[in-house]
Amino acid sequence: NVKQGPGSVVQFIQGTPNNINNRSSSNSNSSFSSTGNVVSITPTNSSNLIVVGGFFTTYVDTDSRGIHLTIYNSNLSTHDANQESGVYYHDKSPWMQCPIKYSCTAGTTSQIDFTLYHMRYGASSGNAYVGWSSSPGSTNKNWNDMWAMEVVA
């Protein structure tokens, strides 16, 4: 075994189409709901850093609305409000890609699932969507992407 120094990438897990191509909508502006888009990683060292990244295609169907994106960490059974992403639409307009980034100490050597959650923001009506097509097929990422990396702390 070669010893890797701090900042070295131990493993990189690319989300598979079946795990990141869901289309989901939310009409709630008060609570997050799962999109079903997930990437999983099994850390080799509980002290290492896990970095989750990606981008998701988003849309809102009403003017002056937006979308919050957040990552749910199955190991911690929560999401971190300080690591949310979002897009605001002045006018209902074209689909836009929103980047995501989440990081945490692994805290375990068991599998961790990182699931994208979303919530609409703005007034009391309208829907926020993640994922371009409602029928993307099994080999299409649906204009989404997501990955996880384990990095030596």
C-alpha positions as MATLAB code, in Angstrom:
seq = 'NVKQGPGSVVQFIQGTPNNINNRSSSNSNSSFSSTGNVVSITPTNSSNLIVVGGFFTTYVDTDSRGIHLTIYNSNLSTHDANQESGVYYHDKSPWMQCPIKYSCTAGTTSQIDFTLYHMRYGASSGNAYVGWSSSPGSTNKNWNDMWAMEVVA';
ca = [
       0.000    0.000    0.000;
       1.247    3.430   -0.943;
       0.570    6.076    1.683;
      -1.401    8.984    0.261;
      -0.930   12.483    1.645;
      -3.590   15.000    2.662;
      -5.691   16.137   -0.298;
      -5.127   12.933   -2.267;
      -8.223   11.427   -3.878;
      -8.742    7.877   -2.576;
     -11.751    7.087   -4.757;
     -14.095    8.799   -7.204;
     -17.624    7.432   -7.673;
     -19.588    8.571  -10.723;
     -23.383    8.469  -10.396;
     -24.977    5.980  -12.772;
     -27.833    7.019  -15.084;
     -30.397    4.919  -13.195;
     -29.461    6.661   -9.930;
     -29.330   10.274  -11.107;
     -31.853   10.615  -13.937;
     -35.090   11.028  -11.974;
     -37.463   13.873  -12.704;
     -39.125   15.239   -9.613;
     -41.374   18.183   -8.822;
     -42.100   20.054   -5.613;
     -44.901   22.515   -4.894;
     -43.872   22.973   -1.261;
     -42.109   26.127   -0.120;
     -41.802   24.898    3.462;
     -40.138   21.465    3.381;
     -37.615   19.567    1.316;
     -38.545   16.371   -0.537;
     -36.368   13.718   -2.128;
     -35.751   13.773   -5.857;
     -34.596   10.139   -5.758;
     -31.265   11.161   -7.311;
     -28.492    9.544   -5.272;
     -24.796    8.692   -5.287;
     -23.308    6.231   -2.773;
     -19.773    5.790   -1.504;
     -18.150    3.450    1.039;
     -15.305    5.338    2.740;
     -12.034    3.530    3.421;
     -11.239    5.712    6.456;
     -13.787    7.383    8.740;
     -11.533   10.451    9.145;
     -11.386   11.208    5.428;
     -13.321   13.968    3.708;
     -16.219   13.145    1.374;
     -16.954   15.671   -1.377;
     -20.170   15.360   -3.388;
     -20.636   17.426   -6.530;
     -22.728   17.684   -9.633;
     -25.331   19.696  -11.483;
     -29.053   19.282  -12.048;
     -31.397   20.683  -14.655;
     -34.113   22.795  -12.997;
     -37.271   24.662  -13.971;
     -40.155   26.515  -12.308;
     -43.572   26.924  -13.928;
     -44.554   30.267  -12.354;
     -42.937   33.725  -12.414;
     -40.839   34.926   -9.477;
     -40.136   31.479   -8.035;
     -37.005   29.471   -7.452;
     -35.656   26.146   -6.333;
     -33.507   25.142   -3.357;
     -31.286   22.066   -3.696;
     -29.679   20.294   -0.754;
     -27.925   16.972   -0.112;
     -29.296   14.515    2.442;
     -26.524   12.500    4.140;
     -27.759    9.009    5.180;
     -24.973    8.655    7.765;
     -26.020   11.838    9.572;
     -29.759   11.486    8.761;
     -29.915   15.166    7.853;
     -28.994   17.843    5.344;
     -26.860   20.911    6.014;
     -28.675   24.217    5.437;
     -25.280   25.918    5.034;
     -24.546   23.854    1.918;
     -27.644   24.514   -0.207;
     -27.689   25.593   -3.855;
     -30.454   27.356   -5.711;
     -31.736   29.161   -8.772;
     -34.213   32.061   -8.835;
     -36.372   32.661  -11.916;
     -37.758   36.178  -12.367;
     -39.880   34.848  -15.227;
     -40.780   31.234  -15.816;
     -38.166   30.597  -18.387;
     -35.821   28.009  -19.851;
     -34.497   25.037  -17.975;
     -31.290   25.956  -16.142;
     -28.548   23.830  -14.647;
     -27.806   24.384  -10.980;
     -24.485   23.197   -9.510;
     -24.322   21.397   -6.181;
     -21.463   20.794   -3.745;
     -21.510   19.130   -0.361;
     -18.650   18.061    1.905;
     -18.347   16.317    5.253;
     -16.065   14.094    7.303;
     -16.954   10.487    6.470;
     -17.500    9.472   10.102;
     -17.899    5.818    9.096;
     -16.503    3.106    6.828;
     -20.012    1.913    5.950;
     -21.814    2.984    2.776;
     -23.171    6.534    2.783;
     -25.979    7.558    0.421;
     -26.098   11.198   -0.633;
     -29.560   12.045   -1.972;
     -30.575   15.291   -3.671;
     -33.559   17.004   -2.030;
     -35.411   20.030   -3.378;
     -37.984   22.646   -2.422;
     -39.686   25.459   -4.318;
     -39.313   28.961   -2.969;
     -41.391   32.019   -3.640;
     -45.089   32.712   -3.128;
     -47.742   30.112   -2.375;
     -48.210   28.511   -5.804;
     -46.208   26.923   -8.578;
     -43.971   23.907   -9.044;
     -40.200   23.468   -9.137;
     -38.751   20.648  -11.248;
     -35.465   18.748  -11.268;
     -34.615   16.639  -14.329;
     -35.497   17.425  -17.930;
     -37.555   14.454  -19.099;
     -40.222   12.492  -17.247;
     -39.165    9.392  -19.275;
     -35.371    9.555  -19.618;
     -34.723    5.829  -20.156;
     -32.154    3.733  -18.336;
     -28.997    5.029  -20.059;
     -29.716    8.775  -20.104;
     -28.593   11.038  -17.230;
     -31.477   13.426  -18.032;
     -29.148   16.457  -18.160;
     -28.049   15.722  -14.583;
     -24.762   14.572  -13.126;
     -23.572   13.681   -9.631;
     -20.413   12.212   -8.105;
     -18.712   11.555   -4.761;
     -15.026   11.569   -3.864;
     -13.150   10.394   -0.812;
     -10.177   12.651   -0.039;
      -7.416   12.044    2.531;
      -7.888   14.487    5.427;
];
